[in-house]
Tab-separated table of N, CA and C in Angstrom:
chain	number	residue	atom	x	y	z
O	277	MET	N	-10.209	-19.972	10.472
O	277	MET	CA	-8.761	-18.871	10.633
O	277	MET	C	-8.725	-17.967	11.568
O	278	LYS	N	-7.309	-17.311	11.396
O	278	LYS	CA	-7.302	-16.712	12.983
O	278	LYS	C	-6.348	-15.866	12.213
O	279	TYR	N	-6.925	-14.444	12.443
O	279	TYR	CA	-5.704	-12.996	12.099
O	279	TYR	C	-6.516	-12.079	13.325
O	280	ARG	N	-5.069	-11.760	13.440
O	280	ARG	CA	-5.697	-9.960	14.538
O	280	ARG	C	-6.420	-8.940	13.709
O	281	SER	N	-7.283	-8.534	14.896
O	281	SER	CA	-7.851	-7.420	14.724
O	281	SER	C	-7.238	-6.582	14.281
O	282	ILE	N	-6.126	-6.137	13.975
O	282	ILE	CA	-5.058	-4.972	13.250
O	282	ILE	C	-5.383	-5.164	11.944
O	283	PHE	N	-5.191	-6.494	11.629
O	283	PHE	CA	-4.946	-6.319	10.333
O	283	PHE	C	-6.069	-6.520	9.173
O	284	ALA	N	-7.327	-6.760	9.806
O	284	ALA	CA	-8.406	-7.025	9.522
O	284	ALA	C	-9.018	-5.450	9.731
O	285	GLY	N	-8.584	-5.142	10.410
O	285	GLY	CA	-9.599	-3.450	10.484
O	285	GLY	C	-9.082	-2.853	9.526
O	286	ALA	N	-7.117	-2.426	10.137
O	286	ALA	CA	-6.457	-1.311	9.006
O	286	ALA	C	-7.243	-2.408	7.296
O	287	ALA	N	-7.520	-3.095	7.050
O	287	ALA	CA	-7.330	-3.881	5.342
O	287	ALA	C	-9.012	-2.942	5.380
O	288	PHE	N	-9.829	-3.085	6.264
O	288	PHE	CA	-11.553	-2.790	5.840
O	288	PHE	C	-11.294	-1.416	6.059
O	289	ALA	N	-10.484	-0.439	7.047
O	289	ALA	CA	-10.841	0.510	6.700
O	289	ALA	C	-10.214	1.593	5.128
O	290	VAL	N	-8.822	0.528	4.784
O	290	VAL	CA	-8.995	1.118	3.599
O	290	VAL	C	-9.459	0.816	2.561
O	291	SER	N	-10.396	-0.341	2.427
O	291	SER	CA	-11.217	-0.972	1.454
O	291	SER	C	-12.372	0.327	1.534
O	292	LEU	N	-12.717	0.520	2.604
O	292	LEU	CA	-13.971	1.753	2.616
O	292	LEU	C	-13.535	2.973	1.726
O	293	VAL	N	-12.020	3.556	2.292
O	293	VAL	CA	-11.479	4.708	2.077
O	293	VAL	C	-11.778	4.431	0.044
O	294	LEU	N	-11.324	2.992	-0.319
O	294	LEU	CA	-10.879	2.846	-1.615
O	294	LEU	C	-11.905	2.690	-2.099
O	295	ALA	N	-13.395	2.648	-2.189
O	295	ALA	CA	-14.266	2.017	-2.742
O	295	ALA	C	-14.252	1.578	-4.149
O	296	GLY	N	-14.338	0.748	-5.212
O	296	GLY	CA	-14.346	0.527	-6.324
O	296	GLY	C	-12.558	-0.072	-6.627
O	297	CYS	N	-11.836	-0.235	-5.900
O	297	CYS	CA	-10.985	-1.416	-5.922
O	297	CYS	C	-10.915	-2.642	-6.077
O	298	GLY	N	-10.013	-2.727	-6.645
O	298	GLY	CA	-9.978	-4.597	-6.970
O	298	GLY	C	-8.870	-5.480	-6.474
O	299	GLY	N	-8.755	-6.441	-6.703
O	299	GLY	CA	-7.418	-7.364	-6.694
O	299	GLY	C	-6.563	-6.984	-8.248
O	300	ALA	N	-4.832	-6.856	-7.566
O	300	ALA	CA	-4.512	-6.445	-8.595
O	300	ALA	C	-3.276	-7.724	-9.075
O	301	SER	N	-3.220	-8.579	-8.359
O	301	SER	CA	-2.436	-9.802	-9.075
O	301	SER	C	-2.407	-10.160	-10.440
O	302	GLY	N	-3.438	-9.501	-11.054
O	302	GLY	CA	-3.792	-10.297	-12.481
O	302	GLY	C	-2.872	-9.162	-13.027
O	303	ASP	N	-2.863	-8.161	-12.867
O	303	ASP	CA	-1.880	-6.982	-13.557
O	303	ASP	C	-0.433	-7.253	-13.362
O	304	LEU	N	0.003	-7.690	-12.145
O	304	LEU	CA	1.219	-7.946	-12.384
O	304	LEU	C	2.460	-9.270	-12.311
O	305	ALA	N	3.045	-8.998	-13.066
O	305	ALA	CA	4.202	-10.124	-13.575
O	305	ALA	C	4.871	-10.570	-12.036
O	306	SER	N	5.301	-9.764	-11.240
O	306	SER	CA	6.540	-9.984	-10.313
O	306	SER	C	5.793	-10.415	-8.938
O	307	PHE	N	5.066	-10.130	-8.358
O	307	PHE	CA	4.332	-10.180	-7.327
O	307	PHE	C	3.992	-11.928	-6.630
O	308	LYS	N	4.673	-12.149	-5.427
O	308	LYS	CA	4.797	-13.237	-5.278
O	308	LYS	C	4.690	-13.062	-3.975
O	309	PRO	N	3.760	-13.817	-2.852
O	309	PRO	CA	3.422	-13.928	-1.659
O	309	PRO	C	4.482	-15.178	-1.458
O	310	PRO	N	5.066	-15.283	-0.291
O	310	PRO	CA	6.275	-16.317	0.284
O	310	PRO	C	5.322	-17.505	0.115
O	311	ALA	N	6.115	-18.445	-0.062
O	311	ALA	CA	5.427	-19.987	-0.300
O	311	ALA	C	4.809	-20.640	0.735
O	312	GLY	N	3.327	-21.093	0.798
O	312	GLY	CA	2.978	-21.440	1.933
O	312	GLY	C	1.739	-20.582	2.259
O	313	TRP	N	1.593	-19.122	2.273
O	313	TRP	CA	0.720	-18.543	2.030
O	313	TRP	C	-0.596	-18.447	1.883
O	314	ARG	N	-1.860	-18.411	2.128
O	314	ARG	CA	-2.611	-18.418	1.817
O	314	ARG	C	-3.527	-17.527	1.586
O	315	ALA	N	-4.421	-17.239	0.027
O	315	ALA	CA	-5.008	-16.303	-0.462
O	315	ALA	C	-6.353	-16.346	0.106
O	316	VAL	N	-6.700	-15.006	0.313
O	316	VAL	CA	-7.835	-15.083	0.511
O	316	VAL	C	-8.549	-13.286	-0.191
O	317	ASN	N	-9.627	-13.390	-0.686
O	317	ASN	CA	-9.807	-12.263	-1.099
O	317	ASN	C	-11.159	-11.864	-0.419
O	318	ILE	N	-10.488	-10.460	0.006
O	318	ILE	CA	-11.921	-10.155	1.118
O	318	ILE	C	-12.037	-8.194	1.051
O	319	PHE	N	-13.241	-7.748	0.281
O	319	PHE	CA	-13.574	-6.746	0.524
O	319	PHE	C	-12.858	-5.760	-0.700
O	320	GLY	N	-12.640	-6.928	-1.958
O	320	GLY	CA	-12.312	-6.837	-3.420
O	320	GLY	C	-10.780	-6.266	-3.307
O	321	MET	N	-10.065	-7.397	-2.086
O	321	MET	CA	-8.935	-6.957	-2.000
O	321	MET	C	-7.660	-8.118	-2.173
O	322	SER	N	-6.797	-8.601	-2.710
O	322	SER	CA	-6.202	-9.858	-2.730
O	322	SER	C	-4.941	-9.691	-1.146
O	323	MET	N	-5.293	-10.592	0.079
O	323	MET	CA	-4.887	-10.664	0.692
O	323	MET	C	-4.127	-12.227	0.850
O	324	TYR	N	-2.754	-12.033	1.562
O	324	TYR	CA	-2.169	-13.693	2.149
O	324	TYR	C	-1.774	-13.595	3.414
O	325	LEU	N	-2.519	-15.139	3.885
O	325	LEU	CA	-2.129	-15.209	5.531
O	325	LEU	C	-0.588	-15.986	5.246
O	326	ALA	N	-0.173	-15.610	6.109
O	326	ALA	CA	0.932	-16.379	6.298
O	326	ALA	C	0.721	-17.798	7.257
O	327	PRO	N	1.146	-19.512	6.915
O	327	PRO	CA	0.828	-20.351	7.613
O	327	PRO	C	0.861	-20.037	9.682
O	328	ASP	N	-0.107	-20.715	9.900
O	328	ASP	CA	-0.954	-20.819	11.527
O	328	ASP	C	0.488	-21.481	12.394
O	329	SER	N	1.527	-20.553	12.627
O	329	SER	CA	2.037	-21.260	13.616
O	329	SER	C	2.850	-20.228	14.903
O	330	ALA	N	3.211	-21.005	15.362
O	330	ALA	CA	3.913	-19.786	16.417
O	330	ALA	C	4.929	-19.055	16.205
O	331	LYS	N	5.326	-19.037	15.103
O	331	LYS	CA	6.314	-18.068	14.627
O	331	LYS	C	5.978	-17.021	13.493
O	332	THR	N	4.723	-17.333	12.780
O	332	THR	CA	4.009	-16.400	11.583
O	332	THR	C	3.043	-16.183	12.340
O	333	ASN	N	2.183	-16.521	13.179
O	333	ASN	CA	1.186	-16.268	14.027
O	333	ASN	C	0.770	-14.731	13.193
O	334	GLY	N	-0.119	-14.155	12.635
O	334	GLY	CA	-0.913	-12.889	12.824
O	334	GLY	C	0.232	-12.186	11.294
O	335	GLN	N	0.629	-12.734	10.465
O	335	GLN	CA	1.763	-11.926	9.389
O	335	GLN	C	0.676	-11.973	8.387
O	336	MET	N	0.577	-11.025	7.249
O	336	MET	CA	-0.382	-10.343	6.390
O	336	MET	C	0.509	-9.644	5.565
O	337	LEU	N	0.043	-10.067	3.675
O	337	LEU	CA	-0.046	-9.237	3.163
O	337	LEU	C	-1.557	-8.942	2.291
O	338	MET	N	-1.044	-7.985	1.557
O	338	MET	CA	-2.682	-7.305	1.598
O	338	MET	C	-1.904	-6.199	-0.119
O	339	LEU	N	-2.808	-6.572	-0.728
O	339	LEU	CA	-2.383	-6.175	-2.525
O	339	LEU	C	-3.899	-5.348	-2.823
O	340	MET	N	-3.691	-4.095	-3.605
O	340	MET	CA	-4.805	-3.716	-3.936
O	340	MET	C	-4.323	-3.087	-5.419
O	341	ARG	N	-5.646	-2.807	-6.061
O	341	ARG	CA	-5.126	-2.054	-7.645
O	341	ARG	C	-6.879	-1.404	-7.421
O	342	VAL	N	-6.361	0.650	-7.566
O	342	VAL	CA	-6.929	1.286	-6.955
O	342	VAL	C	-6.750	2.530	-8.573
O	343	PRO	N	-8.141	2.088	-9.390
O	343	PRO	CA	-8.197	2.851	-10.438
O	343	PRO	C	-8.808	4.510	-10.285
O	344	ASN	N	-8.116	4.904	-11.091
O	344	ASN	CA	-8.704	6.722	-10.968
O	344	ASN	C	-7.798	7.160	-9.462
O	345	ALA	N	-7.421	7.007	-9.191
O	345	ALA	CA	-6.840	7.341	-7.377
O	345	ALA	C	-5.894	8.639	-7.709
O	346	LYS	N	-6.124	9.471	-6.670
O	346	LYS	CA	-5.977	11.000	-6.908
O	346	LYS	C	-4.258	10.968	-6.157
O	347	SER	N	-3.607	10.203	-5.222
O	347	SER	CA	-2.544	10.398	-4.946
O	347	SER	C	-2.046	9.038	-4.640
O	348	ASN	N	-1.180	9.289	-4.475
O	348	ASN	CA	0.165	8.004	-4.276
O	348	ASN	C	0.819	7.505	-3.295
O	349	GLY	N	1.008	8.610	-1.990
O	349	GLY	CA	2.000	8.577	-1.311
O	349	GLY	C	1.291	8.540	0.232
O	350	ASP	N	0.070	8.843	0.004
O	350	ASP	CA	-1.234	9.317	0.903
O	350	ASP	C	-0.931	7.860	1.758
O	351	PHE	N	-0.289	7.747	3.537
O	351	PHE	CA	-0.262	6.709	3.933
O	351	PHE	C	-1.522	6.932	5.676
O	352	SER	N	-2.410	8.192	5.297
O	352	SER	CA	-2.478	8.374	6.629
O	352	SER	C	-4.248	7.457	7.181
O	353	ILE	N	-4.394	6.593	6.345
O	353	ILE	CA	-5.954	6.162	6.586
O	353	ILE	C	-5.142	5.160	6.745
O	354	ALA	N	-4.352	4.392	6.827
O	354	ALA	CA	-3.490	3.012	7.536
O	354	ALA	C	-2.758	3.773	8.900
O	355	THR	N	-2.048	4.668	8.715
O	355	THR	CA	-1.732	4.965	9.691
O	355	THR	C	-2.812	5.259	11.480
O	356	ALA	N	-3.634	6.141	10.764
O	356	ALA	CA	-4.828	6.285	11.133
O	356	ALA	C	-5.529	5.112	12.139
O	357	ARG	N	-5.413	4.219	11.604
O	357	ARG	CA	-6.092	2.966	12.635
O	357	ARG	C	-5.302	2.691	13.786
O	358	PHE	N	-4.452	3.507	14.116
O	358	PHE	CA	-3.405	3.234	15.316
O	358	PHE	C	-3.506	4.458	15.938
O	359	GLY	N	-4.210	5.316	15.748
O	359	GLY	CA	-4.270	7.169	16.171
O	359	GLY	C	-3.033	6.835	16.759
O	360	LYS	N	-3.230	7.425	17.736
O	360	LYS	CA	-1.787	8.494	18.647
O	360	LYS	C	-0.817	6.899	18.094
O	361	ASP	N	-1.474	5.863	18.777
O	361	ASP	CA	-0.298	4.944	18.991
O	361	ASP	C	1.246	4.799	17.918
O	362	ALA	N	0.665	5.412	16.681
O	362	ALA	CA	1.166	5.418	15.386
O	362	ALA	C	3.222	6.075	15.445
O	363	THR	N	3.709	5.556	14.785
O	363	THR	CA	5.088	6.093	15.173
O	363	THR	C	5.812	5.488	13.020
O	364	ILE	N	5.760	6.653	12.534
O	364	ILE	CA	6.487	6.248	11.312
O	364	ILE	C	8.218	5.876	11.234
O	365	GLN	N	8.780	5.133	11.269
O	365	GLN	CA	9.746	4.869	11.436
O	365	GLN	C	10.591	5.276	10.235
O	366	GLU	N	10.125	5.537	9.293
O	366	GLU	CA	10.714	5.487	7.842
O	366	GLU	C	9.711	5.437	6.747
O	367	LYS	N	10.573	6.781	6.127
O	367	LYS	CA	8.844	7.204	5.004
O	367	LYS	C	9.745	8.160	3.809
O	368	LYS	N	10.182	7.188	2.317
O	368	LYS	CA	10.943	8.065	1.609
O	368	LYS	C	10.273	6.973	0.194
O	369	THR	N	10.834	7.571	-0.738
O	369	THR	CA	10.701	7.521	-1.965
O	369	THR	C	11.906	6.498	-2.702
O	370	ILE	N	11.678	5.345	-2.939
O	370	ILE	CA	12.143	4.086	-3.791
O	370	ILE	C	11.784	3.618	-5.036
O	371	ASP	N	12.783	3.048	-5.815
O	371	ASP	CA	12.502	2.765	-6.860
O	371	ASP	C	12.396	1.088	-6.731
O	372	ILE	N	11.437	0.590	-7.698
O	372	ILE	CA	10.694	-0.372	-7.955
O	372	ILE	C	10.696	-0.943	-9.491
O	373	CYS	N	11.180	-2.136	-9.672
O	373	CYS	CA	11.095	-2.722	-10.986
O	373	CYS	C	11.652	-1.897	-12.112
O	374	GLY	N	12.810	-1.756	-11.763
O	374	GLY	CA	14.073	-1.013	-12.504
O	374	GLY	C	14.001	0.343	-12.302
O	375	LYS	N	13.048	1.442	-12.966
O	375	LYS	CA	12.910	2.682	-12.407
O	375	LYS	C	11.411	3.147	-12.231
O	376	GLN	N	11.256	2.288	-11.507
O	376	GLN	CA	9.418	2.638	-11.414
O	376	GLN	C	9.463	3.490	-9.885
O	377	PRO	N	9.340	4.603	-10.000
O	377	PRO	CA	9.324	5.468	-8.178
O	377	PRO	C	8.312	5.081	-7.518
O	378	ALA	N	7.908	4.795	-6.287
O	378	ALA	CA	7.215	4.169	-5.389
O	378	ALA	C	7.556	5.032	-4.617
O	379	GLN	N	6.454	5.147	-3.182
O	379	GLN	CA	6.616	5.497	-2.282
O	379	GLN	C	6.294	4.496	-0.928
O	380	TYR	N	7.451	4.227	-0.391
O	380	TYR	CA	7.704	3.442	0.750
O	380	TYR	C	7.624	4.322	2.146
O	381	VAL	N	6.924	3.727	3.195
O	381	VAL	CA	6.766	3.473	4.816
O	381	VAL	C	6.675	2.414	5.357
O	382	ALA	N	7.429	2.314	7.090
O	382	ALA	CA	7.169	1.499	7.468
O	382	ALA	C	6.723	2.405	9.170
O	383	PHE	N	5.880	1.788	9.957
O	383	PHE	CA	5.540	2.215	11.167
O	383	PHE	C	4.996	1.067	11.752
O	384	THR	N	5.152	1.903	13.066
O	384	THR	CA	4.679	0.591	14.174
O	384	THR	C	3.918	1.298	15.153
O	385	GLY	N	2.432	0.575	15.793
O	385	GLY	CA	1.760	0.738	16.382
O	385	GLY	C	1.310	-0.406	17.314
O	386	ASN	N	0.060	0.315	17.756
O	386	ASN	CA	-0.164	-0.410	18.961
O	386	ASN	C	-2.201	-0.956	18.549
O	387	GLN	N	-2.166	-1.643	18.177
O	387	GLN	CA	-3.509	-1.688	18.012
O	387	GLN	C	-4.314	-2.584	18.924
O	388	GLN	N	-5.294	-2.469	19.633
O	388	GLN	CA	-5.710	-3.138	21.155
O	388	GLN	C	-4.756	-3.642	21.987
O	389	GLY	N	-3.796	-2.963	21.905
O	389	GLY	CA	-2.754	-4.008	23.007
O	389	GLY	C	-2.092	-4.304	22.507
O	390	HIS	N	-1.908	-4.672	21.167
O	390	HIS	CA	-0.896	-5.405	20.804
O	390	HIS	C	0.234	-4.743	19.769
O	391	PRO	N	1.525	-4.249	20.027
O	391	PRO	CA	2.222	-3.766	19.322
O	391	PRO	C	2.699	-4.607	17.746
O	392	ASP	N	2.623	-3.678	16.545
O	392	ASP	CA	2.383	-4.003	15.391
O	392	ASP	C	3.831	-3.519	14.726
O	393	LYS	N	4.289	-4.008	13.558
O	393	LYS	CA	4.962	-3.537	12.596
O	393	LYS	C	4.210	-3.168	11.238
O	394	VAL	N	4.180	-2.476	10.465
O	394	VAL	CA	3.629	-2.446	9.165
O	394	VAL	C	4.598	-1.898	7.833
O	395	GLU	N	4.491	-2.103	6.796
O	395	GLU	CA	5.297	-1.947	5.848
O	395	GLU	C	4.799	-1.570	4.272
O	396	MET	N	4.985	-0.207	4.090
O	396	MET	CA	3.509	-0.329	3.111
O	396	MET	C	4.489	0.309	1.656
O	397	VAL	N	3.963	0.088	0.494
O	397	VAL	CA	4.548	0.399	-0.742
O	397	VAL	C	3.170	0.725	-1.837
O	398	VAL	N	3.427	2.187	-1.881
O	398	VAL	CA	2.501	2.548	-3.121
O	398	VAL	C	3.173	3.143	-4.591
O	399	THR	N	2.370	2.967	-5.888
O	399	THR	CA	3.133	2.915	-6.871
O	399	THR	C	2.135	3.459	-7.591
O	400	ARG	N	1.631	4.329	-8.828
O	400	ARG	CA	1.120	4.600	-9.887
O	400	ARG	C	1.652	4.061	-11.519
O	401	TYR	N	0.959	3.366	-12.013
O	401	TYR	CA	0.868	3.712	-13.283
O	401	TYR	C	-0.212	3.926	-14.054
O	402	GLY	N	-0.075	5.223	-14.932
O	402	GLY	CA	-0.967	5.515	-15.722
O	402	GLY	C	-2.019	5.927	-14.855
O	403	ASN	N	-3.299	6.112	-14.588
O	403	ASN	CA	-4.544	6.222	-13.937
O	403	ASN	C	-4.839	5.296	-12.579
O	404	THR	N	-4.118	4.276	-12.497
O	404	THR	CA	-4.249	3.274	-11.814
O	404	THR	C	-3.225	3.313	-10.847
O	405	THR	N	-3.473	2.721	-9.035
O	405	THR	CA	-2.248	3.040	-7.998
O	405	THR	C	-2.376	1.587	-7.564
O	406	TYR	N	-1.107	1.228	-7.313
O	406	TYR	CA	-0.977	-0.043	-6.741
O	406	TYR	C	-0.323	0.116	-5.157
O	407	PHE	N	-1.462	-1.005	-4.371
O	407	PHE	CA	-0.738	-0.657	-2.792
O	407	PHE	C	-0.749	-1.851	-2.836
O	408	ALA	N	0.442	-2.194	-1.761
O	408	ALA	CA	0.974	-3.333	-1.016
O	408	ALA	C	1.045	-3.362	0.193
O	409	MET	N	0.643	-4.186	1.387
O	409	MET	CA	0.981	-3.888	2.689
O	409	MET	C	1.572	-5.182	3.065
O	410	TYR	N	2.482	-5.188	4.550
O	410	TYR	CA	3.139	-6.296	5.011
O	410	TYR	C	2.914	-6.098	6.533
O	411	ALA	N	2.457	-6.831	7.346
O	411	ALA	CA	1.938	-6.531	8.569
O	411	ALA	C	2.052	-7.414	9.462
O	412	ARG	N	2.847	-7.270	10.362
O	412	ARG	CA	2.992	-8.425	11.408
O	412	ARG	C	3.428	-8.186	13.038
O	413	PRO	N	3.426	-8.922	13.532
O	413	PRO	CA	3.464	-8.717	15.254
O	413	PRO	C	4.986	-7.795	15.384
O	414	LYS	N	4.496	-6.912	16.061
O	414	LYS	CA	6.429	-6.285	16.317
O	414	LYS	C	7.158	-7.762	16.842
O	415	THR	N	7.068	-8.465	17.564
O	415	THR	CA	7.824	-9.383	18.208
O	415	THR	C	8.049	-10.362	17.317
O	416	VAL	N	7.589	-10.301	16.218
O	416	VAL	CA	7.830	-11.376	15.031
O	416	VAL	C	9.046	-11.310	13.876
O	417	PRO	N	9.853	-11.711	13.781
O	417	PRO	CA	10.964	-11.185	12.498
O	417	PRO	C	10.397	-10.854	11.261
O	418	ALA	N	11.100	-9.873	10.939
O	418	ALA	CA	10.348	-9.602	8.958
O	418	ALA	C	10.741	-11.275	8.284
O	419	ASN	N	9.786	-11.450	7.382
O	419	ASN	CA	9.772	-12.338	6.112
O	419	ASN	C	10.689	-12.007	5.041
O	420	VAL	N	11.555	-12.015	5.147
O	420	VAL	CA	12.256	-11.503	3.597
O	420	VAL	C	11.652	-12.030	2.490
O	421	ASP	N	10.550	-13.016	2.423
O	421	ASP	CA	9.837	-13.039	0.664
O	421	ASP	C	8.812	-12.245	1.227
O	422	ALA	N	7.999	-11.589	2.319
O	422	ALA	CA	6.936	-10.822	2.072
O	422	ALA	C	7.818	-9.658	2.115
O	423	GLU	N	8.151	-8.981	2.462
O	423	GLU	CA	9.161	-7.454	2.326
O	423	GLU	C	9.687	-7.212	1.199
O	424	THR	N	9.862	-8.564	0.251
O	424	THR	CA	10.275	-8.487	-1.418
O	424	THR	C	8.802	-8.343	-2.252
O	425	ALA	N	8.047	-9.195	-1.675
O	425	ALA	CA	6.741	-9.021	-2.090
O	425	ALA	C	6.007	-7.541	-2.737
O	426	ILE	N	6.369	-7.055	-1.323
O	426	ILE	CA	5.511	-5.325	-1.675
O	426	ILE	C	6.250	-4.801	-2.577
O	427	LYS	N	7.580	-5.051	-2.966
O	427	LYS	CA	8.081	-3.724	-3.845
O	427	LYS	C	8.175	-4.130	-4.759
O	428	SER	N	7.541	-5.611	-5.112
O	428	SER	CA	7.594	-6.551	-6.525
O	428	SER	C	6.185	-5.806	-7.402
O	429	LEU	N	5.660	-4.647	-7.026
O	429	LEU	CA	4.390	-4.351	-8.182
O	429	LEU	C	4.534	-3.824	-9.527
O	430	CYS	N	5.294	-4.862	-10.208
O	430	CYS	CA	5.464	-4.539	-11.762
O	430	CYS	C	4.561	-5.391	-12.787
O	431	LEU	N	4.325	-4.308	-13.374
O	431	LEU	CA	3.271	-4.864	-14.465
O	431	LEU	C	3.803	-5.872	-15.739
O	432	LYS	N	2.660	-6.640	-16.182
O	432	LYS	CA	2.857	-6.960	-16.576
O	432	LYS	C	3.097	-6.901	-18.213
O	433	THR	N	4.270	-7.117	-18.914
O	433	THR	CA	4.599	-5.737	-20.572
O	433	THR	C	4.197	-6.727	-21.235
């Protein structure tokens, strides 16, 4: 299995800070990774890896459920992984699942000399925060289904 150190490193850093979190896909009605992506559970979170081919190598989705989280808009742990090279391109409040408020951030950075693009969405239902991230090499075009997945953090009703 091949995945770039940026994604594994970012996932590990986030998991350490958010100890006690778990995979969230069982709670969600609409989260769906792109067809053919492999599910991997690591450090208590759900990760989905793109098929290994020249066009998709290095893409990853990550999904977490964080009970009793204090904040749903702090992306510093993820951007810190890139250090001084992280450049936030966009940060805004969006609506998902109808009228559910969420925080969205897109940034670029270099991890071990590899330029990467990361998009994240965070939302809160009651005392539980849901976090989704889509990461890819900067040179790889965005996968529309992966971008849709991170904005589909809708609870089952």
